[in-house]
Coordinates of C-alpha atoms in Angstrom, one line a residue:
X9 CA -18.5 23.5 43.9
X10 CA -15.2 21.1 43.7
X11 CA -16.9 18.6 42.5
X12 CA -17.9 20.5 39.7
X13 CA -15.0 22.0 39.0
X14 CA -12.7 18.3 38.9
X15 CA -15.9 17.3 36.2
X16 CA -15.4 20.1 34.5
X17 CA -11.4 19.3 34.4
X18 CA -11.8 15.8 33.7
X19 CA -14.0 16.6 30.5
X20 CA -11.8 19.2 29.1
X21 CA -9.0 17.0 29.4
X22 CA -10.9 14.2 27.7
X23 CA -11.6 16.9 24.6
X24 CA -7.8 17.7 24.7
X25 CA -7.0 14.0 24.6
X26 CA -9.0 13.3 21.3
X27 CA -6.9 15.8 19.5
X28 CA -4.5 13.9 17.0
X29 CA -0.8 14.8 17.7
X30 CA 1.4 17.1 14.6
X31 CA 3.2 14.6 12.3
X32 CA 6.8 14.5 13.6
X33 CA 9.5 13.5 10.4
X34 CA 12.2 11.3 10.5
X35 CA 14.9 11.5 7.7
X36 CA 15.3 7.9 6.0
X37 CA 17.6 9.6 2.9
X38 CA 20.5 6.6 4.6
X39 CA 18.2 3.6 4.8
X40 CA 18.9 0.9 1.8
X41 CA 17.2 1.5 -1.3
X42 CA 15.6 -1.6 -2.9
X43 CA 15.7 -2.2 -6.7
X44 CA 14.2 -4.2 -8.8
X45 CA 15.0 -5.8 -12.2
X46 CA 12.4 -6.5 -14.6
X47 CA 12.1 -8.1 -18.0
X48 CA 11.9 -6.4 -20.9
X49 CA 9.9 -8.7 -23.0
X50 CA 6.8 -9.0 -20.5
X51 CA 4.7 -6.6 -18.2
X52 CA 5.2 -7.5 -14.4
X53 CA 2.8 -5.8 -11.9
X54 CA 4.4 -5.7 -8.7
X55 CA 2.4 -5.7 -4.9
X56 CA 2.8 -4.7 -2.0
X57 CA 1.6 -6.2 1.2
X58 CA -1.8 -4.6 2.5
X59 CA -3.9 -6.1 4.8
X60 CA -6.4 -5.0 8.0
X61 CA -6.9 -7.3 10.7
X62 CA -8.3 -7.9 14.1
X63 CA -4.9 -8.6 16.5
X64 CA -7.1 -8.0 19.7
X65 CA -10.8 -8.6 20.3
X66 CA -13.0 -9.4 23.2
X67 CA -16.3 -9.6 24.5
X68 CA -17.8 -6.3 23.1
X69 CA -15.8 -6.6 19.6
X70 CA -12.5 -5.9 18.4
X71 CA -10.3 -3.7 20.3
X72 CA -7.2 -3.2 18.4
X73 CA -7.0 -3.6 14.4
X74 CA -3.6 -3.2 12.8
X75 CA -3.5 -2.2 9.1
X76 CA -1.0 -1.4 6.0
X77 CA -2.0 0.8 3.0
X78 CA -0.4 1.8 0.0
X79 CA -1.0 4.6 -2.3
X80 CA 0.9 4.7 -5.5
X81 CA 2.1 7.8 -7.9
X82 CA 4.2 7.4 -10.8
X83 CA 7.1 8.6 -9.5
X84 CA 6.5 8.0 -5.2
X85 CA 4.6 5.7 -3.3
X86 CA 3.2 6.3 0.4
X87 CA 3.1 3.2 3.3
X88 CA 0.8 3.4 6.0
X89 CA 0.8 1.7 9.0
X90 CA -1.6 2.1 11.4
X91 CA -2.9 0.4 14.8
X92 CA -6.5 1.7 16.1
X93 CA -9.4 0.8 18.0
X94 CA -11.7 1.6 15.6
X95 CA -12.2 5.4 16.1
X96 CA -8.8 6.9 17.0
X97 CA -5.0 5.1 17.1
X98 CA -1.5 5.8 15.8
X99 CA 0.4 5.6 12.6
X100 CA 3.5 5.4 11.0
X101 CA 3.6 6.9 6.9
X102 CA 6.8 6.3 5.2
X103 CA 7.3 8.3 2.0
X104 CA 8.8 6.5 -0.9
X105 CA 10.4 7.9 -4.0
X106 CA 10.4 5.7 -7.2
X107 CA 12.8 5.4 -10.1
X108 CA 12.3 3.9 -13.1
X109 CA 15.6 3.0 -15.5
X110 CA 15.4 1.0 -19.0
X111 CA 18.7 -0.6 -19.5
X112 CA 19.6 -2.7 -23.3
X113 CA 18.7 -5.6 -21.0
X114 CA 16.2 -4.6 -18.4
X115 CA 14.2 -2.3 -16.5
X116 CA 15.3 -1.3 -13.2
X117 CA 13.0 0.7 -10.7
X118 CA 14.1 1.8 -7.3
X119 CA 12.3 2.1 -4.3
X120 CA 14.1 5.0 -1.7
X121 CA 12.7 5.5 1.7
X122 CA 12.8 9.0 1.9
X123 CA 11.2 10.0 5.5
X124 CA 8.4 8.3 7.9
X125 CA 6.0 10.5 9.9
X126 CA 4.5 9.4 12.8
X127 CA 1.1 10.4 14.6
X128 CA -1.2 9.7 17.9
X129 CA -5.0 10.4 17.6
X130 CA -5.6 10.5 21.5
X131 CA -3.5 10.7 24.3
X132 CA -5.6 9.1 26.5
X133 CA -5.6 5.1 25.8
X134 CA -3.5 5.6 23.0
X135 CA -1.5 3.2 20.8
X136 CA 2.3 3.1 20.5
X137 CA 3.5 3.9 17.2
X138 CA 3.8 0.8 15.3
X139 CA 7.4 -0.1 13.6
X140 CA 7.6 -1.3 10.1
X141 CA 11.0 -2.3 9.0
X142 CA 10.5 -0.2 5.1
X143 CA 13.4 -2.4 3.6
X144 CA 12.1 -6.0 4.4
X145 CA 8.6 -4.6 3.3
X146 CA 10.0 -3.4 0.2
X147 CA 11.9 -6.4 -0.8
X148 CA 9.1 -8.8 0.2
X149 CA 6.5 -8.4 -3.0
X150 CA 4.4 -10.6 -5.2
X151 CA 3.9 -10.4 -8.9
X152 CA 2.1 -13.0 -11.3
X153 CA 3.3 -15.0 -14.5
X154 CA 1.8 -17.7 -16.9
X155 CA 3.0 -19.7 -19.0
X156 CA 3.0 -23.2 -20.8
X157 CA 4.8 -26.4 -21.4
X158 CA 4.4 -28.8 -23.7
X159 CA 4.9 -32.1 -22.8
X160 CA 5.0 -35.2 -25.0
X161 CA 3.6 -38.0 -21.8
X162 CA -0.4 -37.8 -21.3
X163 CA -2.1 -34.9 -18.8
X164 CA -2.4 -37.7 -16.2
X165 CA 1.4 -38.8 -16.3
X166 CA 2.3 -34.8 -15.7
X167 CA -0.1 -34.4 -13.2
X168 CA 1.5 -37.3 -11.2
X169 CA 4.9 -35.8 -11.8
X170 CA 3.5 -32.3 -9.8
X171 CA 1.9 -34.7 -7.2
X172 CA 5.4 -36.7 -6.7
X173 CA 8.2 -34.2 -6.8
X174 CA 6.4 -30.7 -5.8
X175 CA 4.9 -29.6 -2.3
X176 CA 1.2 -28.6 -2.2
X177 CA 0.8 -25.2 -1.8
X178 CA -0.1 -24.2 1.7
X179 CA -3.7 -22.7 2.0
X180 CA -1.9 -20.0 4.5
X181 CA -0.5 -18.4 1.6
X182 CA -2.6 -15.3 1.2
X183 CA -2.5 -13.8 -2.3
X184 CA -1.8 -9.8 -2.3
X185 CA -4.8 -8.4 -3.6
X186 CA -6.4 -5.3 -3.0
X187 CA -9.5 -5.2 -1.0
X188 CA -9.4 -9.2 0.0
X189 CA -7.7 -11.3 1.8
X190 CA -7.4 -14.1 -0.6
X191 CA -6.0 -17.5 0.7
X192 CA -5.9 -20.7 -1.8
X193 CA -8.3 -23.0 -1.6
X194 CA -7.7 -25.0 -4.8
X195 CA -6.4 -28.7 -5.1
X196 CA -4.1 -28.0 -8.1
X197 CA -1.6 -25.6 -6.4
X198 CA 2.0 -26.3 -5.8
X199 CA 4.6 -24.7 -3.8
X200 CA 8.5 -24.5 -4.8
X201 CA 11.3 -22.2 -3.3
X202 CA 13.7 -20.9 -4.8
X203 CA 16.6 -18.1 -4.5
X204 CA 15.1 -15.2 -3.6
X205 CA 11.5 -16.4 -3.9
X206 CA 9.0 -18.6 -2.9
X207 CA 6.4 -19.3 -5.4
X208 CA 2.8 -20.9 -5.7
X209 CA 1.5 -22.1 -8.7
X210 CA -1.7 -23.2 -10.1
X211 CA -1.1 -25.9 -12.5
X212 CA -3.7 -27.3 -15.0
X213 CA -3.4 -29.9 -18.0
X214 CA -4.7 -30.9 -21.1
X215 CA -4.5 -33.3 -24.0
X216 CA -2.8 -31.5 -26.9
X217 CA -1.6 -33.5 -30.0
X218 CA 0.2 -36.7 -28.7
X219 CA 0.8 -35.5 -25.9
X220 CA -0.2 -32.3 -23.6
X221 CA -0.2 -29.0 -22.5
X222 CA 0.9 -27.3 -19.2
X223 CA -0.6 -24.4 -18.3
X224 CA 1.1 -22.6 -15.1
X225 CA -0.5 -19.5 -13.4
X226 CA 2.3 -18.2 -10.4
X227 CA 2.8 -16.0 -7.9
X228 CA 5.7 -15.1 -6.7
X229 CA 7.1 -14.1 -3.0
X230 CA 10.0 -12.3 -3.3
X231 CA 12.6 -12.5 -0.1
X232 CA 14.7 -10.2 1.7
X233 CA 18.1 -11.5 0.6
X234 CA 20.5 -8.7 1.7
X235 CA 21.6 -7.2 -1.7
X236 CA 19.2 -4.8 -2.0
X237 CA 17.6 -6.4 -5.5
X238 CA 15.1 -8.4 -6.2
X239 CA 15.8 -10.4 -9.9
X240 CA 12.5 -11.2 -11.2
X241 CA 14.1 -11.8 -14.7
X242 CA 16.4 -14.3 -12.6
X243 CA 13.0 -15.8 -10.5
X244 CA 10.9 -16.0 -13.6
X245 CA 13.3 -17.9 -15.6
X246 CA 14.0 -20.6 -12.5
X247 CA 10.4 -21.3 -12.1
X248 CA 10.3 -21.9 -15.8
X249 CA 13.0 -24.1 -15.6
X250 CA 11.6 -25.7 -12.3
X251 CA 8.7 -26.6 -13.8
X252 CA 10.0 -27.7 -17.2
X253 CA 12.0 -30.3 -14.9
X254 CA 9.2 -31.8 -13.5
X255 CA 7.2 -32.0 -16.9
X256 CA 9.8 -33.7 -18.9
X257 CA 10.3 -36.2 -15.6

């Protein structure tokens, strides 16, 4: 009879473990808003990070994944991030509200944290709410550009000018796409850093009159830099100038 009643215990506690735990809020109204200034005279799509990936795994599979999704609105944007075992875990959801601004000279949005809930699914074995520092992951975005140069030396005199005074672009870099995990793995990609940015580009040539053409496909990494804004009118027009440099070498 005690035996069955500690196995009956045990299971009902098991049920009550799998129950997820009520969303507790945290105000984030005083955290650091992030803002960012755009161009007028060109569309820039910026990304966030978003990933899933195995960070334990053994024997039988993975144990522990650790993810980050986004869900944007026009005017907010949600953050998820979330350690699991496959089934149940724990999460952290920051709610974001975004401002958009058109200045005589540029566009300004702005990103405010606005409050993170937290949640356990399980108490038994669960995971530890995972921290996500909202500002740094704000500030740390990719967007893409293209553009060309003309140059009046041949396609193979450029090319040697990127080979000699640019770094190749490590294949570590993953590209922010949604869905993928896209890493480079392309012989034509350079890699320069800048203020505020680091930025990998795809560079191709061709013969065009006496000369040729450049024809740059970028992505930029913004950085935290501790002002709160990201200047991608500012980024965009040093990689242009960066790479005008090494063209007219």
């Amino acid at each position: 009879m005690i035996k069955k009643v500690i196995t009956t215990a045990l299971f009902a506690a098991t049920l009550t473990a799998c129950k997820s735990t009520p969303p507790a809020d945290v105000s984030l109204m005083d955290t650091p808003s992030v803002r960012y200034k755009l161009p007028l005279d060109r569309a820039i799509d910026i990304r966030f990070n978003t990933y899933n990936r195995c960070v334990n795994s053994g024997s039988s599979g993975c144990g522990k994944y650790d993810n980050i999704k986004l869900a944007q609105g026009k005017d907010s944007i949600l953050v998820e991030r979330r350690v699991h075992n496959g089934i149940a875990g724990s999460g952290a959801v920051f709610s974001i509200d975004k401002k958009t601004e058109r200045t005589e000279k540029a566009t300004i949005v702005t990103y405010q944290p606005v409050k993170m809930s937290s949640y356990h699914e399980g108490l038994l074995f669960s995971f530890g709410i995972p921290k996500l520092d909202i500002t740094n992951y704000l500030s740390q975005s990719q967007f893409k550009t293209k553009f060309e140069v003309d140059s009046d030396y041949s396609s193979q005199s450029v090319k040697a000018n990127f080979d000699r005074l640019m770094q190749k672009a490590s294949r570590d870099f993953r590209i922010y796409e949604e869905n993928t995990n896209s890493k480079l793995d392309l012989e034509d990609y350079y890699m320069v850093d800048l203020d505020g940015a680091q930025v990998v580009m795809l560079i191709e040539t061709f013969p065009y009159r006496d000369g040729s053409k450049v024809v740059v496909n970028a992505v930029v990494q913004s950085k935290e830099t501790g002002s709160g804004l990201v200047d991608v009118s500012a980024i965009l027009k040093s990689v242009e100038e960066k790479v005008s440099q090494v063209v007219k070498s």
